[in-house]
Structure formats: structure tokens, C-alpha cells
Coordinates of C-alpha atoms in Angstrom, one line a residue:
X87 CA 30.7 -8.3 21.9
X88 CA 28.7 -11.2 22.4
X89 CA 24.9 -11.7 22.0
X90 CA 23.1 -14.5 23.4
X91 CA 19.9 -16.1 21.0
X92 CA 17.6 -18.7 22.6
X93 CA 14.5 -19.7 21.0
X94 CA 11.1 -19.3 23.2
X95 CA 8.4 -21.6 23.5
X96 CA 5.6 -20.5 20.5
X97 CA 2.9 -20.9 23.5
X98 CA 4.5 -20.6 26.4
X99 CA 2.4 -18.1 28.6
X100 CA 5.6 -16.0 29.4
X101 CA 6.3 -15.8 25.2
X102 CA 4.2 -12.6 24.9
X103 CA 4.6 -10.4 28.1
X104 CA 8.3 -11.0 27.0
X105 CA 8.0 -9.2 23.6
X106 CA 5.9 -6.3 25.0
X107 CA 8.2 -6.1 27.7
X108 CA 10.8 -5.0 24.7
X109 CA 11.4 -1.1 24.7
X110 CA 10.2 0.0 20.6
X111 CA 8.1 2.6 19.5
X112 CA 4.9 1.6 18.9
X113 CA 4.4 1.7 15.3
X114 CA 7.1 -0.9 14.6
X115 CA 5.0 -3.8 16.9
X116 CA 3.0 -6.2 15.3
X117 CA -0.3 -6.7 16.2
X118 CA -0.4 -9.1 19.6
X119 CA -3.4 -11.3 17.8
X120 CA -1.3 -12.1 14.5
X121 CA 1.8 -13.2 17.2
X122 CA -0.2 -15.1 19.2
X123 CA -2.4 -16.7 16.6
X124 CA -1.3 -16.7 12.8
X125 CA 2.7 -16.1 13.0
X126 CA 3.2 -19.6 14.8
X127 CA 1.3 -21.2 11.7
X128 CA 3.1 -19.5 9.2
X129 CA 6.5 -21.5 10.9
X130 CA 7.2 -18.5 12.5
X131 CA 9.6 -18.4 15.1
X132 CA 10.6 -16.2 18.6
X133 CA 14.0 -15.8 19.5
X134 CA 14.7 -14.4 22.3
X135 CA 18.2 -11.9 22.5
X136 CA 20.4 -10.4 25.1
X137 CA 23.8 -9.0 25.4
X138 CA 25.6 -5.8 26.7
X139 CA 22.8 -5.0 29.1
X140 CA 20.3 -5.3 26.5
X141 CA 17.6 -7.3 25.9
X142 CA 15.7 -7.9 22.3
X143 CA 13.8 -10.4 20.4
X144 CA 13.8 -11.6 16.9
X145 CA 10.8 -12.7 14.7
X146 CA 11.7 -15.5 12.5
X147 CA 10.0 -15.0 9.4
X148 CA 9.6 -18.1 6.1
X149 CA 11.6 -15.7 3.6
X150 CA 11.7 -18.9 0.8
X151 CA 13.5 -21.7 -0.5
X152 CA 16.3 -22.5 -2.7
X153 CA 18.6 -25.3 -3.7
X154 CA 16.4 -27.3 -1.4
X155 CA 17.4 -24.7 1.7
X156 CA 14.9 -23.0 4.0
X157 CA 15.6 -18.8 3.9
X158 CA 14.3 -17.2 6.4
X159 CA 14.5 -13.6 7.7
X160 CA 15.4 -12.7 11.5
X161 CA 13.2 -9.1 12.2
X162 CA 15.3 -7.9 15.2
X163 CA 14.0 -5.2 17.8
X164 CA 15.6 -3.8 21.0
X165 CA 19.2 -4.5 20.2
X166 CA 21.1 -1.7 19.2
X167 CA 21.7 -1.9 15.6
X168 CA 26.0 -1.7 16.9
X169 CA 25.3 -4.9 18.0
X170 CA 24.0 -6.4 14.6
X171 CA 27.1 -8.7 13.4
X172 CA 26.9 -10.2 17.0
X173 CA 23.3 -10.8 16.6
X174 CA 23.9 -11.8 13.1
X175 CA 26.4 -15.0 14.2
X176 CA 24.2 -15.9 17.0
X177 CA 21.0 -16.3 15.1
X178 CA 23.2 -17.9 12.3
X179 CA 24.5 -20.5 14.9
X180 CA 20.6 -21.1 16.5
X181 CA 19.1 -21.4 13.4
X182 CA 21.1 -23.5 11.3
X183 CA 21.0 -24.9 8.8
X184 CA 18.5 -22.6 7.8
X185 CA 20.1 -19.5 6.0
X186 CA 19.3 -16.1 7.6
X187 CA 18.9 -12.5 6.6
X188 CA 18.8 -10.7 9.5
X189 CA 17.9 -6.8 9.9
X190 CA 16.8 -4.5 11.9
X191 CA 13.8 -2.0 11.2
X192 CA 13.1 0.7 10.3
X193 CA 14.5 0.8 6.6
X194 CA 13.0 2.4 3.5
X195 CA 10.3 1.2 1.5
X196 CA 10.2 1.3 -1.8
X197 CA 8.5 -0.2 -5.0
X198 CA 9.6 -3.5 -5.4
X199 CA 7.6 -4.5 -8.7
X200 CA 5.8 -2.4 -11.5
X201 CA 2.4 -1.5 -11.4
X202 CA -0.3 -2.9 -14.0
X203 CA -3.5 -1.5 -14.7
X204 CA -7.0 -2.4 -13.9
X205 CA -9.6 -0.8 -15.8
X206 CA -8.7 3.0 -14.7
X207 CA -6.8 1.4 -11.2
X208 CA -2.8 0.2 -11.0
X209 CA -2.0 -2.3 -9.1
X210 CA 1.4 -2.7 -8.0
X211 CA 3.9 -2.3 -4.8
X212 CA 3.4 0.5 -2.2
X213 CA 5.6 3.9 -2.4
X214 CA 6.6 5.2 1.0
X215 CA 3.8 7.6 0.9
X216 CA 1.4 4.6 0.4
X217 CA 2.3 3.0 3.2
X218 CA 1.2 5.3 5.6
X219 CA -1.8 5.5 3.3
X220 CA -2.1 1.6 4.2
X221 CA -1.6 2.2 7.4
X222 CA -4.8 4.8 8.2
X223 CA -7.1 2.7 5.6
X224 CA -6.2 -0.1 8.0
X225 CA -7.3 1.5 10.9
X226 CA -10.4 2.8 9.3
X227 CA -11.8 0.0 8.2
X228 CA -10.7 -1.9 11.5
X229 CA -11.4 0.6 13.9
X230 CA -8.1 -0.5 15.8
X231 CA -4.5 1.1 16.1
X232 CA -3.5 -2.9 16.1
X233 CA -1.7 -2.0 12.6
X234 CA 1.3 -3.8 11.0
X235 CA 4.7 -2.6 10.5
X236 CA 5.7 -0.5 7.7
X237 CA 9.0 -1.9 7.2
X238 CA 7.1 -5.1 6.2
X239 CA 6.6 -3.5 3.1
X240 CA 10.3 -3.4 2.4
X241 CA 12.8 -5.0 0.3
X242 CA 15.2 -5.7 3.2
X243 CA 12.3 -7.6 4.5
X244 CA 11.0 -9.0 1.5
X245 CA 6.9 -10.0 2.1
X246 CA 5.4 -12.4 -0.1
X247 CA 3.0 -10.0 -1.0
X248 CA 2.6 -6.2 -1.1
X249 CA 0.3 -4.7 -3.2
X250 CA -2.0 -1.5 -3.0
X251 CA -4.7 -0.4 -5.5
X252 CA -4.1 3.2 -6.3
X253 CA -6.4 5.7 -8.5
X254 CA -4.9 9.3 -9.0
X255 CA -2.4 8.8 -6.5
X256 CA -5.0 8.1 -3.9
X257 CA -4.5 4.2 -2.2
X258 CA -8.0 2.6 -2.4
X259 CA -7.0 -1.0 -1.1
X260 CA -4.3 -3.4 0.1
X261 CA -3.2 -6.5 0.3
X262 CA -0.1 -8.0 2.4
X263 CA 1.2 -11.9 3.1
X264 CA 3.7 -13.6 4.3
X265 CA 5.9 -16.4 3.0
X266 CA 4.6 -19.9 4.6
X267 CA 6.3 -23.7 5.3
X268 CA 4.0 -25.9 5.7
X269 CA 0.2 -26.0 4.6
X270 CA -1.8 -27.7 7.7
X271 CA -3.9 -29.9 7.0
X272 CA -3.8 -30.5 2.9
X273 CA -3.4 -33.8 2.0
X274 CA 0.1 -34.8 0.6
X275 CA 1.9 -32.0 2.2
X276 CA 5.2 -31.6 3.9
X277 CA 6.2 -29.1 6.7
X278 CA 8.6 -27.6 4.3
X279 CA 6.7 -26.5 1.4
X280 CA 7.0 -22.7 0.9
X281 CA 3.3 -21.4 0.0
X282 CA 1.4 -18.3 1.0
X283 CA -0.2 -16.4 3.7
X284 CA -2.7 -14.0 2.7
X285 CA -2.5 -11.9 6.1
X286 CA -4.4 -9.1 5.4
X287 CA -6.6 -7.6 3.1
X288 CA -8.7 -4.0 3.2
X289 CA -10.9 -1.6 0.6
X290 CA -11.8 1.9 1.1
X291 CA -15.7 1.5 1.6
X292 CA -16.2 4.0 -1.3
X293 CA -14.6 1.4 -3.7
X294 CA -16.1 -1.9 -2.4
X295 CA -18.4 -2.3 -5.8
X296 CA -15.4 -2.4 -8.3
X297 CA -13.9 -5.9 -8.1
X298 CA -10.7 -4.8 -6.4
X299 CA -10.8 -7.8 -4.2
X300 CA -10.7 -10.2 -6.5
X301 CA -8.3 -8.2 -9.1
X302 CA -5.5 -8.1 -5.7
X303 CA -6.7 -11.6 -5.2
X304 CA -5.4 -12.6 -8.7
X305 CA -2.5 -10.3 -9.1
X306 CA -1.1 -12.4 -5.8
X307 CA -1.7 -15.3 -7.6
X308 CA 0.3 -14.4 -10.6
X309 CA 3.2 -13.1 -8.4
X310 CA 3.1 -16.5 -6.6
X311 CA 2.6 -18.8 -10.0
X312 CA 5.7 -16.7 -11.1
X313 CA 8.0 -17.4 -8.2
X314 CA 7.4 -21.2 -8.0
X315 CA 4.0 -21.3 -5.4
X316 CA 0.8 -23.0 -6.0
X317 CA -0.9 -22.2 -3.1
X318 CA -1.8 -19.5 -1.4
X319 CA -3.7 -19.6 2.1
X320 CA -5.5 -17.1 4.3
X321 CA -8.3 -17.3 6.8
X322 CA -11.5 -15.8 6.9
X323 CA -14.7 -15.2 9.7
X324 CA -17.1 -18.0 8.1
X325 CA -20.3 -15.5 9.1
X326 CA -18.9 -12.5 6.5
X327 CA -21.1 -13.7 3.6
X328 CA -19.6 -11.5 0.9
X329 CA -15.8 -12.7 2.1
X330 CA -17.4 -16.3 1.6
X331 CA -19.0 -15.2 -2.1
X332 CA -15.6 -14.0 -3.2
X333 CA -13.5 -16.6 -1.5
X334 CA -15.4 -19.6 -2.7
X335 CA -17.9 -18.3 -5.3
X336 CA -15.4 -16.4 -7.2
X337 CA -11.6 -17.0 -6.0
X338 CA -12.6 -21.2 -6.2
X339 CA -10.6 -21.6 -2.8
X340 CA -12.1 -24.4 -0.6
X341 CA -11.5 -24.8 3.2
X342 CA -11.6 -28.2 5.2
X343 CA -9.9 -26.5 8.2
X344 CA -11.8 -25.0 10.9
X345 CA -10.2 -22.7 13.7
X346 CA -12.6 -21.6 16.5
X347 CA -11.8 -18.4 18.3
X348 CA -8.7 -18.3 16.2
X349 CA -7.8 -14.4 17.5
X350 CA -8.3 -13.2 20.7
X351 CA -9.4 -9.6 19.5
X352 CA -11.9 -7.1 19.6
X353 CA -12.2 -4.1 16.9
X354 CA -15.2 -2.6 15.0
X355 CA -15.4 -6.1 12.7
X356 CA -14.9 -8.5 15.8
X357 CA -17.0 -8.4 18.8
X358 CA -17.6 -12.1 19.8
X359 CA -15.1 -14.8 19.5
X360 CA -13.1 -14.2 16.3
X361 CA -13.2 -18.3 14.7
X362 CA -11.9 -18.2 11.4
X363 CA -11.9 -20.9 8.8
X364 CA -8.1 -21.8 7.0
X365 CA -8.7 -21.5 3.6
X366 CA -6.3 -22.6 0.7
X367 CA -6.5 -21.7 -2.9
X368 CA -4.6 -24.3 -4.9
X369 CA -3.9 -22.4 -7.7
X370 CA -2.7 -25.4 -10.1
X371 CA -5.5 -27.6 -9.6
X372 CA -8.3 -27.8 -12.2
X373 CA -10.9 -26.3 -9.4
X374 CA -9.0 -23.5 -8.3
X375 CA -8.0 -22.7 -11.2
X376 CA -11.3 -21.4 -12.3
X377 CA -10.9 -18.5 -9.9
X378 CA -8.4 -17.1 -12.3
X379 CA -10.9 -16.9 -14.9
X380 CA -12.8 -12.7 -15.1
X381 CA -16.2 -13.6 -16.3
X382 CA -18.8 -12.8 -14.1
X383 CA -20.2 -15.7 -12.3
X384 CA -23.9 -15.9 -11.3
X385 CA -24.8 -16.2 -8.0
X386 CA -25.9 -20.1 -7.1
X387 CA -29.0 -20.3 -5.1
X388 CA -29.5 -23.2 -2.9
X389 CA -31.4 -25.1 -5.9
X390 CA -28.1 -25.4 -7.5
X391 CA -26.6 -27.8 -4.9
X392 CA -29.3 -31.1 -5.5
X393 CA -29.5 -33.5 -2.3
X394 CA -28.3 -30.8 0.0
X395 CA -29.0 -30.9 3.7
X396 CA -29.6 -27.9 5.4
X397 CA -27.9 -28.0 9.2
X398 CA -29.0 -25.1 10.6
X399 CA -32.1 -22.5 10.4
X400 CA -31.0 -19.4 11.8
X401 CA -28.6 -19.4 15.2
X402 CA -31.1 -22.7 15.6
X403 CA -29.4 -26.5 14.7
X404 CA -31.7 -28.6 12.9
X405 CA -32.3 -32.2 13.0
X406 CA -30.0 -34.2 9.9
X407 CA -31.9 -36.4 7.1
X408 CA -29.0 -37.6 5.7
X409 CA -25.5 -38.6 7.0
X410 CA -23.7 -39.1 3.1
X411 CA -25.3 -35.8 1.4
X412 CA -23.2 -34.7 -1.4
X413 CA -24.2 -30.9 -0.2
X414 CA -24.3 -29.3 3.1
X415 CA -25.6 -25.9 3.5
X416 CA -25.0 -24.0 6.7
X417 CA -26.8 -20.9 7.2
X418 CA -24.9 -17.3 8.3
X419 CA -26.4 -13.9 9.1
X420 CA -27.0 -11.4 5.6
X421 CA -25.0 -9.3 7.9
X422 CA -22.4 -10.0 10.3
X423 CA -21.1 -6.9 11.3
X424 CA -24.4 -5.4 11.8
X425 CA -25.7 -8.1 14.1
X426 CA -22.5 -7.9 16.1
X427 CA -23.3 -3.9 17.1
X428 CA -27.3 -4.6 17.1
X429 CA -27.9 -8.0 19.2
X430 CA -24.8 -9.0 21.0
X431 CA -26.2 -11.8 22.5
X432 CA -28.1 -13.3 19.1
X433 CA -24.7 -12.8 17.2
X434 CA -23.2 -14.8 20.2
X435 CA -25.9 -17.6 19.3
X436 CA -24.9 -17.8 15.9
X437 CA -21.6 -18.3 16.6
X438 CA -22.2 -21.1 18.6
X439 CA -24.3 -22.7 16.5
X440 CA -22.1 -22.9 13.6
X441 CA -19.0 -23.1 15.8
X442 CA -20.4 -26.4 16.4
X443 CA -21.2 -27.5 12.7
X444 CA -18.4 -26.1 11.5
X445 CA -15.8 -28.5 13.8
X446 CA -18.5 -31.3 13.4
X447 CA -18.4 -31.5 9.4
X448 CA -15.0 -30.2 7.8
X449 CA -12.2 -32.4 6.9
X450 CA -9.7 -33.0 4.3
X451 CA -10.5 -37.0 4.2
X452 CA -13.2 -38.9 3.0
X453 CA -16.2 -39.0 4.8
X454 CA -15.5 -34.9 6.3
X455 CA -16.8 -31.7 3.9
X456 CA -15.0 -29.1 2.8
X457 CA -16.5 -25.5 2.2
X458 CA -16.4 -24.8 -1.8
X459 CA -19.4 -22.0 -2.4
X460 CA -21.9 -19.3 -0.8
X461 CA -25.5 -19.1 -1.7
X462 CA -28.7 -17.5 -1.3
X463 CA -32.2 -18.6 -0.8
X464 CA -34.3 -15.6 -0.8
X465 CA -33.2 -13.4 1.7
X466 CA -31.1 -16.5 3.5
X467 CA -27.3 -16.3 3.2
X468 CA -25.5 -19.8 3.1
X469 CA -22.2 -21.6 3.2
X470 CA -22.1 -24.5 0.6
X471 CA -19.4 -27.5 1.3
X472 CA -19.3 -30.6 -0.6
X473 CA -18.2 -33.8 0.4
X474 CA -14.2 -34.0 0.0
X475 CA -12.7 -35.7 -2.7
X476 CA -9.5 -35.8 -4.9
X477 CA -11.3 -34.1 -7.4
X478 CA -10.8 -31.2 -5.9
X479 CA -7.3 -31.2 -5.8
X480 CA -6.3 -32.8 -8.8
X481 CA -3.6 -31.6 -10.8
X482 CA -2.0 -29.4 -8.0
X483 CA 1.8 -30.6 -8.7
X484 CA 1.6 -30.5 -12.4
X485 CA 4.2 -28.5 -13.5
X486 CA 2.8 -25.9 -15.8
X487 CA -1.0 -24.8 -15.7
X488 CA -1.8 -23.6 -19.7
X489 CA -5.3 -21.1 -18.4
X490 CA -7.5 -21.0 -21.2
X491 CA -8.2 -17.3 -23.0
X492 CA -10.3 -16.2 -20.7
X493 CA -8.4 -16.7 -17.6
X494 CA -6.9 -12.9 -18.2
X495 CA -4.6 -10.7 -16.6
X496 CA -6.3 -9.5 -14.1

């Protein structure tokens, strides 16, 4: 019984119809966006599968590194499961000499580490019953049945990160990634390193006030400090000031990669073009290791940032003073999603406007910022980026990082 495997071109117009053209139910697809958009960056791969009348695909998932060896994981759908060893050998034989685990979905999920406590919360991996918890918070905050997989959850597929806040058996928030080779644009990087990609993150609106953000955030961190990983990435709408407060403010992540209309999607959260700025928390260097520390950090206010150049007033670009300030502030609405459903066409403005600044001023080189805080003046909400330097990823291949007392748990 033979099965054929060819790999398909990532961006090849014909790539997608292909995998929809795949008979599966539903609720085992992933989300068109993240295939078209984030899985190519994670080094994901399609392979395309046929044999005995059948046709299938795989997803070629990072799955980790060791003894110097790429692991990945081959996610197969519309082959019968009969057919696995064949499929097995064939993706063995194309993918070489990375080793594969190859399965099929569905498969049971279960917990794959213990919880730890929060204040009156646990933390920890996602029961079977949670997923499907994960599944409708998902879809409530997003307003979309574009959901991800349950089997991701699993195991047999093994994510980088699973995790679900849960108080009296009641799921409050998630948080899933994916393993990652390769880290963009980071200076000093090499196609192969395994790192982190923070896919996907949601909190019950009730329980948006409680730090359970931040406390999955760091609880990643740990789990990725503990296998080996320095880095984790993730991307984020630049014009969602509290993602940019807690990304930057508190987290201490910084981004120097810009990605306009990064998703072609449209859901409750996204209704212009969906640009996303790449952010990367290095989790071993002295700045971004002050995002594992609990204490309460005061909001800076754009007296805080001396010498800083303001770029843009409103949706409106300004005129620039200075071409070597040490601070650039560019300004986003107080509320993003609001202005999306009450003035199409002025969120459409703002996006433009610091589309443009955005891909103008970011850079991981000298001379280029990089985003590194959020800010307020008044009423005015504000992205902060500094000019880039080593400083501010110093220390990232140490071996050990000794966190001071405060840095805690959680």
C-alpha cells in the first residue's frame, strides 16, 4: 500500500483551496488565517498525500530539538488512519533528516502537567472537558467559529503551550503556542533555533481585572525556561492599547518587526486590515527579564520618555523635529475595538496612518526603533519605541538567569 507525500508551495495560490478541498469535519480544521499567515512563520510545512484513491494533507509542525536534530510532528487528515505506516514511511523519506511523529487526529486530551495556584485560580493543562470550554470562550470573545483543533491540546501532538486558568471548575482563560525554528528578524539568530509561538490567548470578560494575562504569560515562560527556550514570540494588533501595556509595560517584550495586514480576517475584534506587530520576549536578557518580576508597575506617562518625538496626532501624521530621538511616541485610539464598530472609515484612517510609521521606523539595527512601552498623556494612548541597541538584548545566551526574590512564581 503505497502513499505518495509531496511537499506544496507555502504560498502557492493553489496551497489553500487544496486543503479545504480535503473531506474532515469541521471542528478538526484550523483556522484558514493562522495557515495562510502564522503557520508558514512558525517553519511550518504542507505536504500534500495521496494513495488508494484517497487524497490527504499533512501539517508539518516544529515539535523540538534534540542531539542537534529537528523533531517535528506530521498532523495528517483525510487518509484513512489503515493507511498510517504507509503515510508514516513516506513523510519519513520527504522529510528527512528531520525525525517525525506522525498522527492522525482526533485522540484524547488529557493533562499533561500539574496545575499551580494563583491567588484563588490554578493554572495548569486543559482536561477534556476544558477544551470544549476553550473552545466556546474562543468563540465568544472572537465572535467567529474560526476555532483551533482540540487535538492540539494533546499529548500525541504535544503544543508548546497549553494552559487554561480555571476557578471552581469553571475555565476563565487560555493560552496555546506552538513550537517555532527560527526567530525572524532578531539579530544573531539562526533558522534552526527552537523558540516559541504564543498563538493564541483569551479571558472571559468577567475576569479581565485579575492579572490572568500576565500570570499565563509567566507560567509560559517558566515552562519554556525549563525545557531549554529563551524566547518566546507572538504577535499583536499595535492599536489594542491594553495588549501594548501588558506586552511591553508589564511582559518587557519589545518588537522591531512590523507585519501589515498580517491576517486576512474579519471577526468581532478585526474589522479593517488585521497588521500585527512580531513581538519577542527574550526571556534571558536583563530587559526582558524584568517582566518576570510581580510588582505592580506604574503606568509611564509620556513625560517619562525625555527627548521624545511625537509622529502622529490622532489618525493625522505630524511633521518630525528630530531624526536621532532616543524616544518615539506613536499615538493609538483609547479604544480599538470600539472605533472599529462606531466609525469604520476613521478606524480605517488610523490604520493607515500608523501602518505607515510603523514600517517607516522599526528595525532591529542601529539607526531603526523598536517598540519597548505604552503610555498615556491625559486621555491620549501611546506606543513608546526607543532607538535599538544591544542593550536590549544583552545577556540572551547566558546560560542560567539567577531572577532576584522578587521575580516570583507567578
Amino acid at each position: 500500500m503505497d502513499v505518495h507525500a509531496q511537499l506544496l508551495d507555502t504560498y502557492a495560490p493553489s496551497t489553500q483551496p487544496y486543503l479545504a478541498s480535503v473531506d474532515e469535519p469541521t471542528a478538526q480544521r484550523f483556522p484558514q488565517h493562522f495557515l495562510a499567515s502564522a503557520f508558514p512563520r512558525l517553519g511550518g510545512r504542507f505536504v500534500r498525500l495521496e494513495g488508494q484513491g484517497q487524497r490527504g494533507y499533512a501539517l508539518v509542525f516544529p515539535r523540538g530539538i534534540a542531539q542537534g536534530q529537528r523533531l517535528v510532528t506530521a498532523r495528517i487528515s483525510g487518509i484513512a488512519p489503515v493507511q498510517q505506516e504507509a503515510v508514516t514511511t513516506a513523510l519519513a523519506d520527504l522529510l528527512a533528516p528531520d525525525q517525525v511523529h506522525v498522527y492522525a487526529p482526533p485522540v484524547d486530551v488529557g493533562f499533561v502537567r500539574p496545575g499551580q495556584r494563583h491567588d484563588t485560580f490554578q493554572i495548569g493543562a486543559p482536561a477534556a472537558n476544558e477544551v470544549a470550554a476553550m473552545r466556546r470562550l474562543q468563540a465568544q470573545i472572537w465572535q467567529t467559529n474560526a476555532l483551533y483543533p482540540d487535538d492540539v491540546h494533546s499529548a500525541a501532538f504535544a503544543p508548546a503551550t497549553s494552559l487554561v486558568v480555571r476557578q471552581n471548575d469553571e475555565v476563565m482563560a487560555f493560552l496555546l503556542g506552538f513550537f517555532r525554528f527560527g526567530s525572524s528578524e532578531l539579530p544573531g539568530d539562526t533558522p534552526d533555533r527552537l523558540s516559541i509561538e504564543s498563538q493564541v490567548m483569551g479571558i472571559a470578560p468577567a475576569f479581565r481585572r485579575y492579572g490572568l494575562a500576565a500570570a499565563l504569560k509567566r507560567a509560559q515562560a517558566r515552562q519554556a525556561l525549563a525545557a531549554g527556550i529563551d524566547l518566546i514570540h507572538w504577535t499583536a494588533d499595535p492599536l489594542q492599547f491594553a495588549n501594548a501595556a501588558l506586552n511591553f509595560g508589564t511582559l518587557r517584550a519589545i518588537a522591531g518587526e512590523f507585519l501589515p495586514g498580517f491576517y486576512q480576517m474579519s471577526n468581532a475584534l478585526n474589522r479593517v486590515s488585521a497588521s500585527r506587530l512580531s513581538i519577542s520576549w527574550l526571556l534571558r536578557s536583563t530587559y526582558g527579564a524584568q517582566g518576570m518580576c510581580t510588582e505592580r508597575r506604574t503606568r509611564p506617562t509620556l513625560a517619562d520618555f525625555p527627548g521624545v518625538q511625537l509622529l502622529n496626532a490622532g489618525p493625522t501624521p505630524l511633521a518630525v523635529s528630530s531624526s536621532d530621538a532616543p524616544f518615539l511616541a506613536i499615538e493609538i485610539p483609547a479604544d480599538w475595538t470600539a472605533l472599529q464598530h462606531d466609525d469604520l472609515a476613521l478606524a480605517q484612517r488610523w490604520r493607515a496612518t500608523t501602518d505607515a510609521l510603523l514600517a517607516a521606523t522599526l528595525g532591529y539595527h542601529v539607526g531603526r526603533y523598536v517598540i519597548c512601552d505604552a503610555a498615556t498623556d491625559g486621555a491620549r494612548r501611546y506606543l513608546i519605541a526607543r532607538a535599538f541597541d544591544d542593550n536590549l538584548i544583552v545577556g540572551r545566551h547566558s546560560a542560567r538567569l539567577s531572577l532576584p526574590k522578587a521575580f516570583a512564581a507567578l
